[in-house]
Short mmCIF file of C-alpha atoms and ligand atoms in Angstrom, two decimals:
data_model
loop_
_atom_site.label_atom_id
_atom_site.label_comp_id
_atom_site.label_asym_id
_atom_site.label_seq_id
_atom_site.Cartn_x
_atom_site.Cartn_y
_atom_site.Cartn_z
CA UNK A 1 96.36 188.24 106.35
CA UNK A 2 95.66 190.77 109.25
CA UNK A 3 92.91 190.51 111.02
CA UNK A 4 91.68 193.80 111.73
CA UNK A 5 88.91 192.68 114.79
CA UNK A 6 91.58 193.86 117.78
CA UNK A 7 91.65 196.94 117.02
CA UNK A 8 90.23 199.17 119.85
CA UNK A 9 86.36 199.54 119.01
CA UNK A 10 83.35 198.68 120.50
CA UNK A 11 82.30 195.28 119.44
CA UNK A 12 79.02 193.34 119.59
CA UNK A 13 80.18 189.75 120.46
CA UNK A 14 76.92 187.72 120.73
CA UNK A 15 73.36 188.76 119.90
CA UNK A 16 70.52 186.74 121.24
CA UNK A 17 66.90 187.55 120.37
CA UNK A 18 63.76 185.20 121.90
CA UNK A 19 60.41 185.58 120.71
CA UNK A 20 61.26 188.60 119.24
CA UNK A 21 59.31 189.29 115.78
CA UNK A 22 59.76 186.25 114.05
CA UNK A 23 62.64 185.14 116.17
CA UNK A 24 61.96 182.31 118.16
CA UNK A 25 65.59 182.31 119.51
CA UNK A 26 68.36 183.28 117.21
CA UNK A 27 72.33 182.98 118.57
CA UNK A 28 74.53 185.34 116.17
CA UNK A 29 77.91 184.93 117.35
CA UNK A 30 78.99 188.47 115.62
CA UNK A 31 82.09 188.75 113.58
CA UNK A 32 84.00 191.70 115.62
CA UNK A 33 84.58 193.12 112.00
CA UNK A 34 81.95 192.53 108.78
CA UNK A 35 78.72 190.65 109.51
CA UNK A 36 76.84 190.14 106.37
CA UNK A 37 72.96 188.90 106.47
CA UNK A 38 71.65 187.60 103.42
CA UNK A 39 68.30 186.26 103.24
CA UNK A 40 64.92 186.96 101.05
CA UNK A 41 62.43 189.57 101.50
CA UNK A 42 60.67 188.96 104.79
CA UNK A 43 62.64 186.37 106.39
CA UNK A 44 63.73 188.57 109.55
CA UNK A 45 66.95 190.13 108.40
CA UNK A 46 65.92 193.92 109.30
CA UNK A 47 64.73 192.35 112.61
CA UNK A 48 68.29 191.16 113.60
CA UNK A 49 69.17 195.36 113.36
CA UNK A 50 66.28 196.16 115.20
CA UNK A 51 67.49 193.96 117.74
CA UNK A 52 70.83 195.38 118.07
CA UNK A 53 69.08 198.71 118.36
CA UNK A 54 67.14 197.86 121.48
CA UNK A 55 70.10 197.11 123.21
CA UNK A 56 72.28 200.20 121.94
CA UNK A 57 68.92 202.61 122.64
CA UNK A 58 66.43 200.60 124.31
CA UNK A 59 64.25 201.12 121.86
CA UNK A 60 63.42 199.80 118.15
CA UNK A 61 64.44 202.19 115.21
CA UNK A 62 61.56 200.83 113.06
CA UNK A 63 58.31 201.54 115.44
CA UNK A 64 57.94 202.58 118.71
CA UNK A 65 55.54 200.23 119.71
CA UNK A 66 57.02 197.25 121.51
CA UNK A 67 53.78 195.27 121.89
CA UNK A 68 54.52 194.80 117.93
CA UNK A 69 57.81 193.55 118.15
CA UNK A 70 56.94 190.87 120.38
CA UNK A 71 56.29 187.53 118.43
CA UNK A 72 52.52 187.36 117.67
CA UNK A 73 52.31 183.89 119.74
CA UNK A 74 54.24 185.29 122.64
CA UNK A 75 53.69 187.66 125.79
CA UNK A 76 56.90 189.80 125.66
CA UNK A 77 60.45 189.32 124.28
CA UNK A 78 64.05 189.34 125.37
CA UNK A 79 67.27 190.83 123.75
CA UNK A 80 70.12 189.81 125.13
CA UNK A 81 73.89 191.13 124.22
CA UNK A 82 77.64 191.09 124.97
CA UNK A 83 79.53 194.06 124.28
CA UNK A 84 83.05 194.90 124.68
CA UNK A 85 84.19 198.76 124.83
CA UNK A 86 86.65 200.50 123.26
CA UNK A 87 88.32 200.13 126.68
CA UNK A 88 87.72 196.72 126.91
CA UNK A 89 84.79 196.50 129.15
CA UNK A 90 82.19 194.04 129.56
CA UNK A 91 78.65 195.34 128.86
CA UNK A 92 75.96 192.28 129.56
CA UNK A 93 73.21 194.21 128.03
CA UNK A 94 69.11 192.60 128.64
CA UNK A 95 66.06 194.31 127.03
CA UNK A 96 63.02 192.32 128.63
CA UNK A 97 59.66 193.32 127.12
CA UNK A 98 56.49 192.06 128.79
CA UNK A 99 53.24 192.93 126.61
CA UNK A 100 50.69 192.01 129.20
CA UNK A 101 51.97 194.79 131.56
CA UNK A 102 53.14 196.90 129.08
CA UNK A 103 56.63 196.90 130.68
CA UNK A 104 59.97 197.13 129.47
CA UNK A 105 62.80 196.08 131.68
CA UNK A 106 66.43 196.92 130.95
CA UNK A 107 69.75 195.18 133.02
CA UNK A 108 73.46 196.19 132.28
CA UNK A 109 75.54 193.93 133.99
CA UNK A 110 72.46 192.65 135.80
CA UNK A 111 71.82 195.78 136.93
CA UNK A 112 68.37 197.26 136.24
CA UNK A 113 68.67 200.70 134.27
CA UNK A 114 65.75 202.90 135.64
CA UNK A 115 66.45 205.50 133.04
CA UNK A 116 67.45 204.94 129.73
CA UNK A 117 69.25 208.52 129.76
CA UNK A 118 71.35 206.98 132.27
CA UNK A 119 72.94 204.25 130.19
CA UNK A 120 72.41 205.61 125.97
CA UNK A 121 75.08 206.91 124.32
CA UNK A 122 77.63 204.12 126.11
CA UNK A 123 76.89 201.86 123.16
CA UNK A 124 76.24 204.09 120.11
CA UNK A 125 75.13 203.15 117.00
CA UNK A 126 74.91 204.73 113.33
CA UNK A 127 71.72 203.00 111.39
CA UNK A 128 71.33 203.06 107.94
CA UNK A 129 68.08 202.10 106.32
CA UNK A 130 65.99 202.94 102.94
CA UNK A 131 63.23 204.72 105.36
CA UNK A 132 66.03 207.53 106.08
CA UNK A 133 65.81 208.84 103.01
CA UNK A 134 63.39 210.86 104.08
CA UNK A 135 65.85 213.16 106.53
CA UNK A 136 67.23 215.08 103.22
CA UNK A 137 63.83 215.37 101.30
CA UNK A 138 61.39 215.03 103.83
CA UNK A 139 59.45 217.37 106.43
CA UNK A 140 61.37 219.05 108.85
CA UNK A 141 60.49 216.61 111.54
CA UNK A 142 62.64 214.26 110.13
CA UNK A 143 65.44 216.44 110.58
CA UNK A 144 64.47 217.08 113.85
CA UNK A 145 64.73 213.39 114.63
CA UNK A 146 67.87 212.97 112.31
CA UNK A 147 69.74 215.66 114.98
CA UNK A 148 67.80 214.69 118.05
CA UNK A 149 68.77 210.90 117.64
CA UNK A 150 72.74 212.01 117.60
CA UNK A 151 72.69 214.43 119.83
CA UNK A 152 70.70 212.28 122.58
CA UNK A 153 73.83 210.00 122.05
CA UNK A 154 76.38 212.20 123.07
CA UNK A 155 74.68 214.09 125.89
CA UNK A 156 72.64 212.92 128.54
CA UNK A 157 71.12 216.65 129.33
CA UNK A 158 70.16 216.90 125.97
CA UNK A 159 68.23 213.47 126.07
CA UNK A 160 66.66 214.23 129.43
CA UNK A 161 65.85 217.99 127.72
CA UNK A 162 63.87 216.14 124.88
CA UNK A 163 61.89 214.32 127.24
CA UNK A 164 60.68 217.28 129.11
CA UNK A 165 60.42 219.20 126.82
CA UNK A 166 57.77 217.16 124.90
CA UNK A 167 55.96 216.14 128.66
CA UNK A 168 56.00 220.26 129.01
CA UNK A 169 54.26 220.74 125.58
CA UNK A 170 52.00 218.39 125.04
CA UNK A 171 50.60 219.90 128.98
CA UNK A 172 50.46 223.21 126.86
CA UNK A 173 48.87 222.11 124.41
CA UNK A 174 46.23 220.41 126.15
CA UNK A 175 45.55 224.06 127.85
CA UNK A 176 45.36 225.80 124.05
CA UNK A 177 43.04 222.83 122.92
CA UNK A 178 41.11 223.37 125.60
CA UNK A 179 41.00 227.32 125.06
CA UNK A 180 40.27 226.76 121.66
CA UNK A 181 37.28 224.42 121.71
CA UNK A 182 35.29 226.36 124.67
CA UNK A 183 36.32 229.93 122.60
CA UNK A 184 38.51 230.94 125.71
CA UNK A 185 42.02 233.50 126.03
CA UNK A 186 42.57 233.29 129.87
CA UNK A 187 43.89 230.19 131.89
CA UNK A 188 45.65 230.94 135.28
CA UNK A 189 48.29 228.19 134.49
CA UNK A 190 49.77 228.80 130.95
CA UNK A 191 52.60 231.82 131.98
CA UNK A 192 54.17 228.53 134.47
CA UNK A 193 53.84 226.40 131.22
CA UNK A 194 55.42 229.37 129.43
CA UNK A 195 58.16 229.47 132.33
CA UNK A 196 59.16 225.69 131.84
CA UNK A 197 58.80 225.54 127.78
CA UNK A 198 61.38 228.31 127.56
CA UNK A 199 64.03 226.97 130.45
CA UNK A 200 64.14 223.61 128.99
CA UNK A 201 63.85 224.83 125.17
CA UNK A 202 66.63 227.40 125.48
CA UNK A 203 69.08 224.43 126.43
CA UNK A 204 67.58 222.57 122.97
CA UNK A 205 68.30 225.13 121.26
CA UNK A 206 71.92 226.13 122.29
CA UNK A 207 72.51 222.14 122.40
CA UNK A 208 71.55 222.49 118.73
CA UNK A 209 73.27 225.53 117.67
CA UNK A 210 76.73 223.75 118.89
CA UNK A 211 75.81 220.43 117.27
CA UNK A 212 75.62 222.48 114.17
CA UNK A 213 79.11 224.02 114.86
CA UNK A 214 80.83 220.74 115.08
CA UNK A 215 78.65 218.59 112.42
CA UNK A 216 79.46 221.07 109.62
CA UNK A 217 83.13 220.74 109.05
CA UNK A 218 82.40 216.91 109.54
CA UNK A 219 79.88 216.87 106.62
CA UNK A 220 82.47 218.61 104.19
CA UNK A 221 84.89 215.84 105.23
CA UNK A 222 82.79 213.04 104.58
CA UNK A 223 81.18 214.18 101.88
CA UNK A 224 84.27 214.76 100.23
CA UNK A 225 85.55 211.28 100.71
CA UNK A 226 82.38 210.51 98.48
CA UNK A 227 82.85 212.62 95.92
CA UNK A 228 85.95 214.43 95.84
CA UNK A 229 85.51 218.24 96.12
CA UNK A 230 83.48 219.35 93.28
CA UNK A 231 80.03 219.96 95.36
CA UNK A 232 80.11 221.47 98.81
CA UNK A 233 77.58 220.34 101.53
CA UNK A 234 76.54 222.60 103.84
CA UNK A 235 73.72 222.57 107.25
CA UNK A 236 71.93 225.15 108.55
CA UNK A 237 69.81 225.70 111.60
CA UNK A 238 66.79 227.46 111.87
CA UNK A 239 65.11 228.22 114.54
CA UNK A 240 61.38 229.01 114.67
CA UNK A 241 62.38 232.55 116.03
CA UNK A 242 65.46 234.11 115.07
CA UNK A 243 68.17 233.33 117.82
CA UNK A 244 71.11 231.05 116.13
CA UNK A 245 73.90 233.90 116.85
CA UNK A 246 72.95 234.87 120.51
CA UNK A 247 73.43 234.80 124.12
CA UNK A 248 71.45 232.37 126.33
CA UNK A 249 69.32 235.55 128.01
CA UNK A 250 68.44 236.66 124.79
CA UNK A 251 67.34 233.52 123.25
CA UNK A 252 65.09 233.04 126.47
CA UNK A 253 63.47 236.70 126.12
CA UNK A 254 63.04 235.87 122.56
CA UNK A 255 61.50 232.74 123.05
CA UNK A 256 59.31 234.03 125.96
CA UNK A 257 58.28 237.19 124.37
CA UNK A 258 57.49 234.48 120.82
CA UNK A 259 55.06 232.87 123.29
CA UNK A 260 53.27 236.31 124.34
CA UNK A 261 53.55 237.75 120.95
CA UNK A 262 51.78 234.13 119.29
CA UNK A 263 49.05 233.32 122.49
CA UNK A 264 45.72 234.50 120.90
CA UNK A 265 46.99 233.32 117.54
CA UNK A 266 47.90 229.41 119.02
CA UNK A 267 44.62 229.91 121.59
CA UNK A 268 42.51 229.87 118.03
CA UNK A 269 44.44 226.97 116.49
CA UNK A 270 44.98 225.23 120.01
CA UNK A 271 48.56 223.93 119.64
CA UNK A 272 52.06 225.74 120.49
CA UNK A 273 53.47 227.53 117.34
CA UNK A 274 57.59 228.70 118.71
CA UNK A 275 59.85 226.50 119.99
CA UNK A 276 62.30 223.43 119.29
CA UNK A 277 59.69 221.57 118.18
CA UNK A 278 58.89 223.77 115.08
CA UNK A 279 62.67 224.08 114.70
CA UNK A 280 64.20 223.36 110.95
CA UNK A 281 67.57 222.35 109.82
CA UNK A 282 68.77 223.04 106.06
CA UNK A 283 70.99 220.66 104.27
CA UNK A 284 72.67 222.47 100.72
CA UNK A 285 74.88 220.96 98.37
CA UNK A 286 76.52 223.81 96.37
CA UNK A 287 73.67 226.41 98.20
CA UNK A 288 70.69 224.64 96.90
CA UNK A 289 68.29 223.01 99.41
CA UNK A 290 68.38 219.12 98.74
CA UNK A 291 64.60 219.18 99.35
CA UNK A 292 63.71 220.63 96.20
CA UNK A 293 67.15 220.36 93.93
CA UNK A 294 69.24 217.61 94.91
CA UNK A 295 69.02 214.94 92.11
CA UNK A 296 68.55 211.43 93.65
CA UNK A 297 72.47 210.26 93.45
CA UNK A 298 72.96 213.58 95.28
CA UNK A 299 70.57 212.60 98.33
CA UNK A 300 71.78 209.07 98.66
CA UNK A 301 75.56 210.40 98.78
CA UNK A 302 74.46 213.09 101.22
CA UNK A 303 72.90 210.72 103.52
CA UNK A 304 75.92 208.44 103.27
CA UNK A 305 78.34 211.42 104.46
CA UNK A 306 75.53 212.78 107.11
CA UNK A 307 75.78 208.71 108.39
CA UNK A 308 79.75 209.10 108.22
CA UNK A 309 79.91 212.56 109.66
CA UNK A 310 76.91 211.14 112.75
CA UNK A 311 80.07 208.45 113.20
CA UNK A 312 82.60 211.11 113.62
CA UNK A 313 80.45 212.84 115.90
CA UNK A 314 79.26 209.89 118.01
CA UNK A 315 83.06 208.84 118.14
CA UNK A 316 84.51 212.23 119.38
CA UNK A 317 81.54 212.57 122.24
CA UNK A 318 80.51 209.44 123.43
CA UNK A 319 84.85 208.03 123.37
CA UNK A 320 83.67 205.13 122.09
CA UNK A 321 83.11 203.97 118.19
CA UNK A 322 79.97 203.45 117.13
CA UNK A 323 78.58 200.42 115.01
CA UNK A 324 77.02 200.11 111.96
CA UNK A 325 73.85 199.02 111.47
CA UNK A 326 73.43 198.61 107.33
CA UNK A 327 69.83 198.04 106.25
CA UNK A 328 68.95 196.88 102.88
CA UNK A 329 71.42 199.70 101.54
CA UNK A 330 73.30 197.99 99.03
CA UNK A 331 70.16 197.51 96.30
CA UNK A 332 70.06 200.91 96.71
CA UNK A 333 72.91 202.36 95.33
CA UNK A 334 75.46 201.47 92.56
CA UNK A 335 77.93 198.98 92.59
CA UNK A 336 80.90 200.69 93.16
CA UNK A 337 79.27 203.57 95.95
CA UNK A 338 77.96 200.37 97.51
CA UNK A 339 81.31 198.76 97.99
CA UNK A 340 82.85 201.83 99.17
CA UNK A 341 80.42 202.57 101.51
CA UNK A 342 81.19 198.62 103.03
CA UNK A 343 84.77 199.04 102.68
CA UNK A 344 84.68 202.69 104.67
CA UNK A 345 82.73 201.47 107.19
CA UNK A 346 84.64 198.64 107.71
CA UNK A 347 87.44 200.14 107.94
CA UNK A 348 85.92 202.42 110.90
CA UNK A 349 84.17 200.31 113.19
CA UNK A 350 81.78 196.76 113.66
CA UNK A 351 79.17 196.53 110.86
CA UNK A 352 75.99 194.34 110.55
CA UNK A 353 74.60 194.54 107.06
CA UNK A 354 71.69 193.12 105.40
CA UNK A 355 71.08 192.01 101.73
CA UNK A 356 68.42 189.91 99.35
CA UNK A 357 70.98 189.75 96.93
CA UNK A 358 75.17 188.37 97.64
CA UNK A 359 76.22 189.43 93.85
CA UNK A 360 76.16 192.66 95.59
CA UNK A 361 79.31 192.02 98.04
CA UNK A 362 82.72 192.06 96.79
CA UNK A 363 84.57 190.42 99.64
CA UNK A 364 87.90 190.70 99.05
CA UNK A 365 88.77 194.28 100.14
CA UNK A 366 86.66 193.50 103.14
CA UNK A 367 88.29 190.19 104.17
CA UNK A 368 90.89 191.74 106.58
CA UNK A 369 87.66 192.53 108.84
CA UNK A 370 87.01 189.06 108.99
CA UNK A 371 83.56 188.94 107.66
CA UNK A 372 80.93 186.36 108.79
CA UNK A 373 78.44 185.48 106.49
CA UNK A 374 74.56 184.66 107.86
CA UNK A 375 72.14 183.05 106.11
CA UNK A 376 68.13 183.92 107.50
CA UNK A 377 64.94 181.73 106.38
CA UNK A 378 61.90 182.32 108.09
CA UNK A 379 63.37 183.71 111.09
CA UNK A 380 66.87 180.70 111.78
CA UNK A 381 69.90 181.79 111.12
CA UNK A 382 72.44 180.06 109.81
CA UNK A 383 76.79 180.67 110.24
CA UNK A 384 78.24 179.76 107.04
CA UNK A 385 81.32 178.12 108.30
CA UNK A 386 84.52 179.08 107.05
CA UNK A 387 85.05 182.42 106.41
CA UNK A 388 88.31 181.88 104.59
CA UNK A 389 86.38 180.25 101.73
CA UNK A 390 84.29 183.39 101.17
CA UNK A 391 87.25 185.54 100.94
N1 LIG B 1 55.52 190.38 115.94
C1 LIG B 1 55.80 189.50 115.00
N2 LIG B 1 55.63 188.17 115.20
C2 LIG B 1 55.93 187.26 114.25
N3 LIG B 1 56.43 187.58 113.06
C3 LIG B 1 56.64 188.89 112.80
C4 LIG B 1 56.34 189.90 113.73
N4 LIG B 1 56.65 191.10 113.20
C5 LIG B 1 57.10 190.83 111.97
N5 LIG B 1 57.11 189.51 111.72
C6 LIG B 1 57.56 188.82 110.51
O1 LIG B 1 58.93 189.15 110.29
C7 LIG B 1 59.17 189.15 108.90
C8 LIG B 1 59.80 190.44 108.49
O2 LIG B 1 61.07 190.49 109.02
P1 LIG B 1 62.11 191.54 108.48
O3 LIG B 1 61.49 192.87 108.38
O4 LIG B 1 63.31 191.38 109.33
O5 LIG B 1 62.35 190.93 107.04
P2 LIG B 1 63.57 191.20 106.07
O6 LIG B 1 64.32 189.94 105.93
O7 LIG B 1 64.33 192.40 106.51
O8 LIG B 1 62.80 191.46 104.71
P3 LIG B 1 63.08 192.55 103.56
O9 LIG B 1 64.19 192.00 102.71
O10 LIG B 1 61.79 192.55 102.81
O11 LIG B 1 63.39 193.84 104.19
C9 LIG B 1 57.85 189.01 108.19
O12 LIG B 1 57.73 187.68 107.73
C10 LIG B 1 56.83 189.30 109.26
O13 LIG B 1 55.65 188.62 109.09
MG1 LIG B 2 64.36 194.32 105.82
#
């Protein structure tokens, strides 16, 4: 049988997580191909994923509070990782949390990473999890974050933008919360605020407008795989002034002129009303808004092919294939969209996936990608040997 795990993608050889959650020290030597983790609610399956995540972003994609993810009878906790590239290089990845000083410390190769901009997007990953249903019928935000998580991947500006960007606002802010509790219009400082909100925002926003570009035809692909061709996705940006067709000048006229044009208004309501931050993406399936039409098939299939399409994308910007992280997806969906959506991703890249329930894996069209099979109770994981015998 061929044994898909040479092929050239980037692989997640061994995981090791200590005090981490409920993780006193767990060893998962990965399958390069399929890793399946079974286990019952609340025995630390999820936190194997968030694990992987911290060393992939350097950050959790459940909270953003660290101090949380360290176990409860511990001061900090350690990730630890060995990666191999696409190009077959050796990533020693360390994510060293220490709650009593509030410091996170992060080594590739040994080497400390002062800024996480400088290494994400080297080791991408596409997650997967019940919570992100919420990026097709949700609040804008979580669109926001749906594009600002893949995009961060694939550029480095655009990451360093973000971060800016929201240090730049939330100064701003602070200046029209001020105005608006002491009933003022005039502070010396906001038209510099103004200057740096608009020279970092117009680089969101152009970052944005090409993401869309290049997502869209990517979405009709993969959601066509799903479905076959009878409904046609489609994204659309919005911006919170109307700039998606225009020159860089013109969108930072726009944008300053927005500011001028809103400043009494956001001086009475003391927060910043234009800019990427109020930004809004539309997702359509045959030119109706998901939000308010899409039936619920229709939003779990769309958020399958806006996972494929992210993969795509990721693949074709950071050169290197991305893994799959699989949380708890399989309960939600039907047999047979379940299995495909194992056997596609297989077929792409590394996946780990978790489950309550093993009636829900069929593993014979995934047994070329070797699958490993992990049992978790209470936070030990267990190999179940012989792989053959589960295929
Ligand atoms: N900081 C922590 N220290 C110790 N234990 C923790 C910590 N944070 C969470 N836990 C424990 O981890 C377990 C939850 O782990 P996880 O979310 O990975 O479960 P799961 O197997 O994915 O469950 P489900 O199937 O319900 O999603 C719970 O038992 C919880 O009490
Ligand atoms: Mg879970």
């Amino acid at each position: 049988m061929c044994c898909k795990q040479g092929k050239d993608r980037l692989k997640l050889q061994q995981l090791v997580l200590e005090t981490f959650r409920n993780h006193q020290k767990t060893i998962v030597d990965c399958s390069l191909g399929v890793n399946i983790i079974l286990g019952d609610n609340g025995e630390g399956k999820t936190n194997i994923l968030e694990g992987i995540s911290y060393l992939c972003l350097s950050k959790s994609f459940c909270t953003s509070n660290d101090t949380v993810v360290t176990n409860v009878e511990a001061t900090g906790f350690t990730a630890t990782g060995n990666f191999i590239s696409d190009n077959k290089v050796f990533y020693n990845v360390q994510v060293t949390f220490n709650k009593l000083e509030n410091k996170k410390l992060i080594t590739v190769n040994k080497e400390k990473i002062n800024k996480a901009s400088s290494y994400i997007g080297q080791l991408p990953v596409v997650i997967l999890s019940p919570e992100q249903s919420s990026i097709t019928s949700g609040s804008p935000s979580n669109r926001r974050r749906f594009v600002d998580f893949i995009v961060s991947q694939s550029s480095k500006t655009y990451l360093e933008c973000l971060i800016d960007y929201r240090r730049i606002l939330k100064q701003r802010n602070k200046i029209l919360s001020y105005m608006m509790f002491s009933h003022k219009e005039n502070d010396e400082t906001i038209e510099t605020w103004n200057e740096n909100l608009v020279r970092i925002g117009v680089i969101i926003i152009k970052k944005r407008i090409e993401f869309i570009e290049d997502f869209q035809n990517l979405i009709i692909d993969s959601y066509a795989k799903l479905t076959g061709t009878a409904e046609l996705p489609r994204i659309f940006y919005l911006p919170s002034f109307d700039c998606a067709t225009v020159s860089k000048e013109t969108i930072e006229t726009t944008f300053y002129q927005m500011l001028q044009d809103r400043y009494l208004e956001e001086c009475r309501i003391g927060y910043t009303l234009v800019g990427p931050h109020r930004d809004e993406f539309i997702f359509q399936i045959n030119k109706l808004d998901t939000r308010y039409f899409a039936s619920q098939g229709q939003h779990k299939t769309f958020l399958v092919a806006l996972k494929l399409a992210e993969f795509f994308y990721l693949k074709d910007k950071c050169k290197e294939t991305p893994i799959f992280l699989l949380d708890d997806v399989l309960s939600e969906m039907d047999k047979q969209r379940s299995q495909r959506l194992l056997e596609t991703t297989a077929e792409l890249g590394q996946v780990f996936i978790t489950s309550t329930d093993e009636r829900a894996i069929n593993w014979k069209p995934i047994a070329s990608s070797n699958p490993r099979k992990f049992i978790i109770k209470q936070g030990r994981i267990d190999l179940v040997e012989n792989p053959a015998q589960i295929c």
